[in-house]
PDB file of C-alpha atoms in Angstrom:
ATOM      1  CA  UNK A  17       0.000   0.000   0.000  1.00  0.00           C
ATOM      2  CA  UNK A  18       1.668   3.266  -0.728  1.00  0.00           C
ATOM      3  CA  UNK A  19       2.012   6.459   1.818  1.00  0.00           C
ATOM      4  CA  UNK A  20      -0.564   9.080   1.755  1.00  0.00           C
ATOM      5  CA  UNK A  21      -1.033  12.463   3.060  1.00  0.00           C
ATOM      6  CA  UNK A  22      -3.890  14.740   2.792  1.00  0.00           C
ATOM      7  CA  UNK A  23      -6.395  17.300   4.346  1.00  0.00           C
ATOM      8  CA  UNK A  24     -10.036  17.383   4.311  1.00  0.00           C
ATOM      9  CA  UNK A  25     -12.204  19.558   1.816  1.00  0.00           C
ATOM     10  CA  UNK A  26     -13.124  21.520   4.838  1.00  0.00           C
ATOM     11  CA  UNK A  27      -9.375  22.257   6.063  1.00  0.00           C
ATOM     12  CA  UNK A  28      -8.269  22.838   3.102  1.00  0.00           C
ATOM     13  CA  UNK A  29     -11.219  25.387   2.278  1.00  0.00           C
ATOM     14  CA  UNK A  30     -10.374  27.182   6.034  1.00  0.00           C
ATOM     15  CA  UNK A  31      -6.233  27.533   5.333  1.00  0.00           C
ATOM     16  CA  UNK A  32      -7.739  28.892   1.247  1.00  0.00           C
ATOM     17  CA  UNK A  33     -10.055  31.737   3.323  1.00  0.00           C
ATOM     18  CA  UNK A  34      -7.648  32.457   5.894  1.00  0.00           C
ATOM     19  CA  UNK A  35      -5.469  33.556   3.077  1.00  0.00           C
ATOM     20  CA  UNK A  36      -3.277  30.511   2.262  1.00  0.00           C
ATOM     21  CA  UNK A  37      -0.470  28.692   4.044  1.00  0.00           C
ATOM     22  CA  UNK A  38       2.027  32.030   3.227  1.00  0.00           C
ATOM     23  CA  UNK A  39       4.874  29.715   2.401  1.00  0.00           C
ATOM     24  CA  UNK A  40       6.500  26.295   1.590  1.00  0.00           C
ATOM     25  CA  UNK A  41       5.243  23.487   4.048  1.00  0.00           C
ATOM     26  CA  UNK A  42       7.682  20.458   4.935  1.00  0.00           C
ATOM     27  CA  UNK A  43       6.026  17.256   5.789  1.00  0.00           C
ATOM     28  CA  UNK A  44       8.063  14.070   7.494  1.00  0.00           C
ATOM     29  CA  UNK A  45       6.004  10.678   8.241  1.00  0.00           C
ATOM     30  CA  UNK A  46       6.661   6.715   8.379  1.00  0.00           C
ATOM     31  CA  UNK A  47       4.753   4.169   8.199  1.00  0.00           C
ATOM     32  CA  UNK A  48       5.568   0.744   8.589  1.00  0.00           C
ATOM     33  CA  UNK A  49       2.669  -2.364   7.432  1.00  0.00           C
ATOM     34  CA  UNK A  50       1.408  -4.966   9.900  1.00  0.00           C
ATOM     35  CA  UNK A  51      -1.255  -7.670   9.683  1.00  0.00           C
ATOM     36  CA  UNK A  52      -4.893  -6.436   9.901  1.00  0.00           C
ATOM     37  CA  UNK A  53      -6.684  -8.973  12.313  1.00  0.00           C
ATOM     38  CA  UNK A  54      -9.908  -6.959  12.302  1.00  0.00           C
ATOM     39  CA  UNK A  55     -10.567  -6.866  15.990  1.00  0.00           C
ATOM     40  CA  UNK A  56     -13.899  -7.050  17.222  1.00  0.00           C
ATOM     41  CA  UNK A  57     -15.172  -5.281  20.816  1.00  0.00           C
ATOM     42  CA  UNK A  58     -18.425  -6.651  22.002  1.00  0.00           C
ATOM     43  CA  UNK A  59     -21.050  -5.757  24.726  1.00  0.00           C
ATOM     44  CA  UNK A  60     -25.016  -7.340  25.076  1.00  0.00           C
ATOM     45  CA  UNK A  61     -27.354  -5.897  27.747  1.00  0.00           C
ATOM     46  CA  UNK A  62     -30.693  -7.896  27.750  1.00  0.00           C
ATOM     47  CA  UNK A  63     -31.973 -11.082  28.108  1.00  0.00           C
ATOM     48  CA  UNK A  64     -29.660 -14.194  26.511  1.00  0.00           C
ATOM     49  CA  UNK A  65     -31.162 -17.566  25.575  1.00  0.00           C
ATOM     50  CA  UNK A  66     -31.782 -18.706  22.226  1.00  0.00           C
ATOM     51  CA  UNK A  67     -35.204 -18.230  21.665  1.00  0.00           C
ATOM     52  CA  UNK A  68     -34.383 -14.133  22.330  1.00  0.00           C
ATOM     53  CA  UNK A  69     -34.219 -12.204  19.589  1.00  0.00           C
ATOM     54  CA  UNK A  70     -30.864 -10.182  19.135  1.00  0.00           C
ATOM     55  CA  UNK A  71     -30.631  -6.451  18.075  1.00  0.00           C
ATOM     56  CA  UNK A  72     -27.133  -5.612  16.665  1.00  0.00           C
ATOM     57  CA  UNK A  73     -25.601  -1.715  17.219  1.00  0.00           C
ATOM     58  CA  UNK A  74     -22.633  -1.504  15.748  1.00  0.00           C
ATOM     59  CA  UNK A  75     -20.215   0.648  13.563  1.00  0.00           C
ATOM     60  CA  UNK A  76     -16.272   0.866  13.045  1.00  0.00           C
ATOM     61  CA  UNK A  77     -13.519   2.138  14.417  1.00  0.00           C
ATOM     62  CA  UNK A  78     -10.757   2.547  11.579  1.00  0.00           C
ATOM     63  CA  UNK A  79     -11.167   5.750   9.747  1.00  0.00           C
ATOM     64  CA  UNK A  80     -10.791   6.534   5.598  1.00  0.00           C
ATOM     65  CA  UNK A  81      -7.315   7.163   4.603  1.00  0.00           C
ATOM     66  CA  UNK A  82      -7.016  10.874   3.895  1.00  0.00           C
ATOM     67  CA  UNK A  83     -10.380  11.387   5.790  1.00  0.00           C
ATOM     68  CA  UNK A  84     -11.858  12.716   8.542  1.00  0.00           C
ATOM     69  CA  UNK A  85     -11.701   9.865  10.721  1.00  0.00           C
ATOM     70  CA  UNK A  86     -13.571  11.780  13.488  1.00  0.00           C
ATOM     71  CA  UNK A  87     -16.849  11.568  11.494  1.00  0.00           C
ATOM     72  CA  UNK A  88     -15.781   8.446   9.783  1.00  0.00           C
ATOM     73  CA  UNK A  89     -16.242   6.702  11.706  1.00  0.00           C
ATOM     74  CA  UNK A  90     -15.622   8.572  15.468  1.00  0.00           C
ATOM     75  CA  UNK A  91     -19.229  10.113  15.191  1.00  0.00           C
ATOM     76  CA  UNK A  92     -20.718   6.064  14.611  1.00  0.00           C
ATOM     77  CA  UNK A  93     -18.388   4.482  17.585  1.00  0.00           C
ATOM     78  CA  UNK A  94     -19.463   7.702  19.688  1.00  0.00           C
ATOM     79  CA  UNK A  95     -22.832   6.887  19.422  1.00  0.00           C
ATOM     80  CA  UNK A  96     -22.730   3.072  19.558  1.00  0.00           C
ATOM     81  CA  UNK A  97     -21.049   3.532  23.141  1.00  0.00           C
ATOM     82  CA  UNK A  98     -23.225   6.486  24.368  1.00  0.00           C
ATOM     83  CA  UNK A  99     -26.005   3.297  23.821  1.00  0.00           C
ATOM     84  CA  UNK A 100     -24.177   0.981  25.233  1.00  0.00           C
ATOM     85  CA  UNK A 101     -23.789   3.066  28.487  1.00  0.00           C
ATOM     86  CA  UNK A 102     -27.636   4.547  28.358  1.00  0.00           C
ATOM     87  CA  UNK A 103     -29.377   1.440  27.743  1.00  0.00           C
ATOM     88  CA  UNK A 104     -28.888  -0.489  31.278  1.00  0.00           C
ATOM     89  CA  UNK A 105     -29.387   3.084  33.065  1.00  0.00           C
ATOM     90  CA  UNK A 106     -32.915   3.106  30.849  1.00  0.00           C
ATOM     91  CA  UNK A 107     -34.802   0.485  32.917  1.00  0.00           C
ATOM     92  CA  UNK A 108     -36.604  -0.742  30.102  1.00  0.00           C
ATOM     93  CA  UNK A 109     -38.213  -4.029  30.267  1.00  0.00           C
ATOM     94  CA  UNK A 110     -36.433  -5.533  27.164  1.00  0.00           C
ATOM     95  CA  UNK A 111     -37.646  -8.350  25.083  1.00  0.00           C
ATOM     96  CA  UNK A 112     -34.590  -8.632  22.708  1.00  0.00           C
ATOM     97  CA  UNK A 113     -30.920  -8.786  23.477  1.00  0.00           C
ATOM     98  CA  UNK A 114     -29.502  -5.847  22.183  1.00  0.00           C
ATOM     99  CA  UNK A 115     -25.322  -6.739  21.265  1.00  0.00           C
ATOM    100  CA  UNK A 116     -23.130  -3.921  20.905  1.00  0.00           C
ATOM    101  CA  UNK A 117     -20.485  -4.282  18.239  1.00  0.00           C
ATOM    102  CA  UNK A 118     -17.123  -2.587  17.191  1.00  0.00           C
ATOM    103  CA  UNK A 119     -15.614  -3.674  14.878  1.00  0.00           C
ATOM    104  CA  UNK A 120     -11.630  -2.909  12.971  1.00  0.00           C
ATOM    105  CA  UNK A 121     -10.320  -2.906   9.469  1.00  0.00           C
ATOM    106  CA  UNK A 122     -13.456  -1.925   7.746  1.00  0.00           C
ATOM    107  CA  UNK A 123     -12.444   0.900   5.226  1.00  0.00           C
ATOM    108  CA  UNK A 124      -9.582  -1.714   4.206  1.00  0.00           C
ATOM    109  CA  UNK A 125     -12.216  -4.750   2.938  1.00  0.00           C
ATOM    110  CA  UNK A 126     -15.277  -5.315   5.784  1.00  0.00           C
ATOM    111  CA  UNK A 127     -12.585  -7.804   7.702  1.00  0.00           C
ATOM    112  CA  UNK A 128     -13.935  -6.792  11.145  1.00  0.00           C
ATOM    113  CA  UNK A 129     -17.163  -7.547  10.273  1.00  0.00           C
ATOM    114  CA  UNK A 130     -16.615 -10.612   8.893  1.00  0.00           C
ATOM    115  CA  UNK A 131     -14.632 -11.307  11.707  1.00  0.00           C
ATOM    116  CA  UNK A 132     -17.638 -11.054  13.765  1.00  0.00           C
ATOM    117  CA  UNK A 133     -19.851 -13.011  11.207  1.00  0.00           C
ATOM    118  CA  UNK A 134     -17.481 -15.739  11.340  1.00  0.00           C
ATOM    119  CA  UNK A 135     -16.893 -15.757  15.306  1.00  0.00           C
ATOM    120  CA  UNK A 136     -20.621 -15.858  15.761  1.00  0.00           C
ATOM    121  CA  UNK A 137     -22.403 -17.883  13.001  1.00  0.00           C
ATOM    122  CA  UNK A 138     -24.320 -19.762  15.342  1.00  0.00           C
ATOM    123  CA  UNK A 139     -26.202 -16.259  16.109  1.00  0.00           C
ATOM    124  CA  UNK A 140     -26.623 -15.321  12.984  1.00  0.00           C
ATOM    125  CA  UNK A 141     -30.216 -16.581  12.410  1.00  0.00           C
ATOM    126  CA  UNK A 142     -31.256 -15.191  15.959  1.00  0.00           C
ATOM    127  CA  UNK A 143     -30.534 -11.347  14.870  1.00  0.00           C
ATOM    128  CA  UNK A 144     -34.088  -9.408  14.045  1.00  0.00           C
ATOM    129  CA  UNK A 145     -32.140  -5.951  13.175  1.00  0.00           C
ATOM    130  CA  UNK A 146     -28.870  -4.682  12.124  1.00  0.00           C
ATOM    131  CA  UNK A 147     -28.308  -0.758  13.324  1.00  0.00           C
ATOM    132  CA  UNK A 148     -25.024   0.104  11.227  1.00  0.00           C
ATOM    133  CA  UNK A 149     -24.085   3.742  12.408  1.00  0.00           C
ATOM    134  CA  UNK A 150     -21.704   4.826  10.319  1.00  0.00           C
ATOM    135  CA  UNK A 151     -20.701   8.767  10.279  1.00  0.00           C
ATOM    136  CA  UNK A 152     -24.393   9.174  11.635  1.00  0.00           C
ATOM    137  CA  UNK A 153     -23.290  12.493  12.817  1.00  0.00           C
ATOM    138  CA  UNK A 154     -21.656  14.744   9.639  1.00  0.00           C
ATOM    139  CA  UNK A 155     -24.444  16.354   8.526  1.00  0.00           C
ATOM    140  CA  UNK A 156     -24.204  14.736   4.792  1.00  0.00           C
ATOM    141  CA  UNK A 157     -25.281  11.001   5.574  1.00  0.00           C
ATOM    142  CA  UNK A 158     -28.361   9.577   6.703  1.00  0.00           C
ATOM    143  CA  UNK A 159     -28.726   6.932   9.519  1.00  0.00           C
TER     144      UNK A 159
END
């Protein structure tokens, strides 16, 4: 994979109105390559046994190369964890296990996902709803 460097539309637009950089700009990085494993956090608040319906909240953490990882995907894991830590606070009598997912290596081929799919086939047929949030919170994508 080759070494990349970049700004955001929106940085790059704020440096333009602010009247430009005013001069030469030097950047140094490294990077080095290691295996991507795709690594999978998980949480479940609910009732467990297998009649019980399972509703997955998830989203991942990598972010696009050159991109603004914060909304891709910071804003999705945000929110996935604000439900993770509302829900048992709630008090709601649930009827469904709700699973809380995050998940690695997405923007580079789905392998945390798949991860997960793989790890837990045998749950698979259980899950009534798949809540994906990913960059709910930029403004330009809808839930």
């Amino acid at each position: 994979m080759a070494s990349a460097a970049g700004i955001s539309a929106e940085a790059g637009g704020r440096i333009r109105r602010g009247g430009g950089l005013g001069g030469a700009v030097t950047v140094a990085s490294s990077c080095e390559s290691v295996p991507a494993t795709g690594a999978v956090a998980t949480g479940s608040w609910g009732p467990d046994s297998p009649d019980v319906p399972i509703l997955l909240v998830g989203g991942h953490l990598d972010g696009h190369d050159i991109g603004d990882a914060a909304l891709d995907n910071g804003s999705g894991a945000s929110c996935v964890l604000a439900l993770a830590s509302w829900l048992p606070r709630a008090a709601l009598a649930l009827t469904h296990s709700v699973r809380f997912v995050l998940w690695d290596v997405e923007e580079m081929g789905l392998i945390g996902s798949r991860a997960f799919v793989e790890a837990h086939a045998d749950l698979l047929a259980r899950i009534a709803l798949v809540l994906n949030l990913d960059v709910p919170c930029a403004g330009r994508t809808p839930v």
